[in-house]
Every structure is written in C-alpha cells, then in structure tokens.
mmCIF file of C-alpha atoms in Angstrom:
data_model
loop_
_atom_site.group_PDB
_atom_site.id
_atom_site.type_symbol
_atom_site.label_atom_id
_atom_site.label_comp_id
_atom_site.label_asym_id
_atom_site.label_seq_id
_atom_site.Cartn_x
_atom_site.Cartn_y
_atom_site.Cartn_z
ATOM 1 C CA MET A 4 -31.749 -32.374 -56.175
ATOM 2 C CA ARG A 5 -32.398 -29.819 -53.467
ATOM 3 C CA VAL A 6 -30.255 -29.147 -50.401
ATOM 4 C CA GLU A 7 -30.590 -26.574 -47.659
ATOM 5 C CA ALA A 8 -27.654 -24.428 -46.580
ATOM 6 C CA VAL A 9 -27.215 -24.418 -42.812
ATOM 7 C CA ARG A 10 -25.870 -21.316 -41.049
ATOM 8 C CA LYS A 11 -22.552 -22.034 -39.331
ATOM 9 C CA GLU A 12 -20.000 -19.762 -37.694
ATOM 10 C CA GLY A 13 -18.431 -17.691 -40.451
ATOM 11 C CA GLY A 14 -20.964 -18.528 -43.167
ATOM 12 C CA PHE A 15 -23.121 -21.330 -44.482
ATOM 13 C CA PHE A 16 -22.585 -25.061 -44.864
ATOM 14 C CA ILE A 17 -24.055 -26.662 -47.972
ATOM 15 C CA PRO A 18 -24.262 -30.427 -47.515
ATOM 16 C CA ILE A 19 -23.214 -32.141 -50.725
ATOM 17 C CA ASN A 20 -25.068 -35.341 -51.419
ATOM 18 C CA ASP A 21 -23.151 -38.517 -52.273
ATOM 19 C CA GLU A 22 -24.883 -38.439 -55.662
ATOM 20 C CA LEU A 23 -22.638 -35.531 -56.692
ATOM 21 C CA LYS A 24 -19.539 -37.684 -56.276
ATOM 22 C CA ALA A 25 -20.577 -39.601 -59.383
ATOM 23 C CA VAL A 26 -20.760 -36.449 -61.546
ATOM 24 C CA ALA A 27 -18.029 -36.624 -64.177
ATOM 25 C CA HIS A 28 -18.167 -32.947 -65.200
ATOM 26 C CA ASP A 29 -15.475 -30.431 -64.264
ATOM 27 C CA ARG A 30 -18.017 -28.032 -62.779
ATOM 28 C CA ILE A 31 -21.598 -27.865 -61.642
ATOM 29 C CA PHE A 32 -23.917 -24.877 -61.215
ATOM 30 C CA LEU A 33 -26.012 -24.384 -58.120
ATOM 31 C CA ASP A 34 -29.116 -22.190 -57.981
ATOM 32 C CA MET A 35 -29.619 -20.211 -54.782
ATOM 33 C CA GLU A 36 -32.934 -19.033 -53.388
ATOM 34 C CA ILE A 37 -32.830 -16.427 -50.634
ATOM 35 C CA VAL A 38 -35.903 -16.847 -48.464
ATOM 36 C CA ARG A 39 -35.573 -13.501 -46.680
ATOM 37 C CA PRO A 40 -35.559 -10.085 -48.372
ATOM 38 C CA VAL A 41 -32.168 -9.085 -49.767
ATOM 39 C CA ARG A 42 -30.542 -6.351 -47.720
ATOM 40 C CA GLU A 43 -28.505 -3.624 -49.412
ATOM 41 C CA GLU A 44 -25.195 -4.943 -48.029
ATOM 42 C CA TRP A 45 -25.771 -8.424 -49.473
ATOM 43 C CA PRO A 46 -24.470 -7.835 -53.028
ATOM 44 C CA ASP A 47 -20.916 -8.316 -51.718
ATOM 45 C CA PHE A 48 -22.018 -11.687 -50.315
ATOM 46 C CA PHE A 49 -23.400 -12.622 -53.733
ATOM 47 C CA ASN A 50 -20.150 -11.584 -55.435
ATOM 48 C CA ARG A 51 -18.160 -13.839 -53.112
ATOM 49 C CA ALA A 52 -20.614 -16.732 -53.528
ATOM 50 C CA VAL A 53 -20.614 -16.433 -57.299
ATOM 51 C CA SER A 54 -16.817 -16.265 -57.394
ATOM 52 C CA ILE A 55 -16.744 -19.651 -55.661
ATOM 53 C CA PHE A 56 -19.045 -21.304 -58.200
ATOM 54 C CA GLY A 57 -18.054 -19.324 -61.300
ATOM 55 C CA LYS A 58 -19.619 -16.529 -63.310
ATOM 56 C CA PRO A 59 -20.924 -17.987 -66.570
ATOM 57 C CA SER A 60 -22.340 -14.630 -67.674
ATOM 58 C CA GLY A 61 -19.186 -12.720 -66.760
ATOM 59 C CA LYS A 62 -21.267 -10.305 -64.657
ATOM 60 C CA LYS A 63 -20.860 -9.573 -60.993
ATOM 61 C CA ALA A 64 -23.633 -11.017 -58.900
ATOM 62 C CA SER A 65 -24.505 -7.523 -57.649
ATOM 63 C CA GLU A 66 -25.167 -6.493 -61.267
ATOM 64 C CA CYS A 67 -27.555 -9.429 -61.621
ATOM 65 C CA VAL A 68 -29.318 -8.419 -58.381
ATOM 66 C CA ALA A 69 -29.695 -4.843 -59.676
ATOM 67 C CA GLU A 70 -31.099 -6.115 -62.988
ATOM 68 C CA ASN A 71 -33.595 -8.327 -61.162
ATOM 69 C CA ARG A 72 -34.738 -5.368 -59.049
ATOM 70 C CA LYS A 73 -35.292 -3.258 -62.178
ATOM 71 C CA GLU A 74 -37.311 -6.043 -63.798
ATOM 72 C CA ARG A 75 -39.523 -6.414 -60.727
ATOM 73 C CA SER A 76 -40.268 -2.692 -60.333
#
C-alpha cells in the first residue's frame, strides 16, 4: 500500500486507509521517501517522526541519515 503525506498547518497528514483497520498487529512500520533533498536541519524532524513510529534499530534517525550519506559518498 502506498499513501502520500499531505502538508498541513503544523506538519503533515498521512491518510490511513481503511485496510489498516483490519491489521491485528500491535504496531506497523511505515517507510518514508523524501522527494526533495534533505536539508541539514531535517535530522531533528526525522528523530521526531521515528519516535512516533518506533525505533527498531535503537538508533536515532539522524544517525541513520548520516550513515546513508557516508554510504552514498
């Protein structure tokens, strides 16, 4: 399933499909794709977003962003 986050005042709205209501699990994981280049001040945004959905790796999202940048360079 793919949904698009819509910019609203104070953040983004992620429409949740009715199909998710039938999910019996305690948690779900959502993948995010940023379609614009990541700005330097965005790691804090990622940390807040990841804290909402959980951190399965135990790492801060900004650490993951830094690792991805190292891998790409």
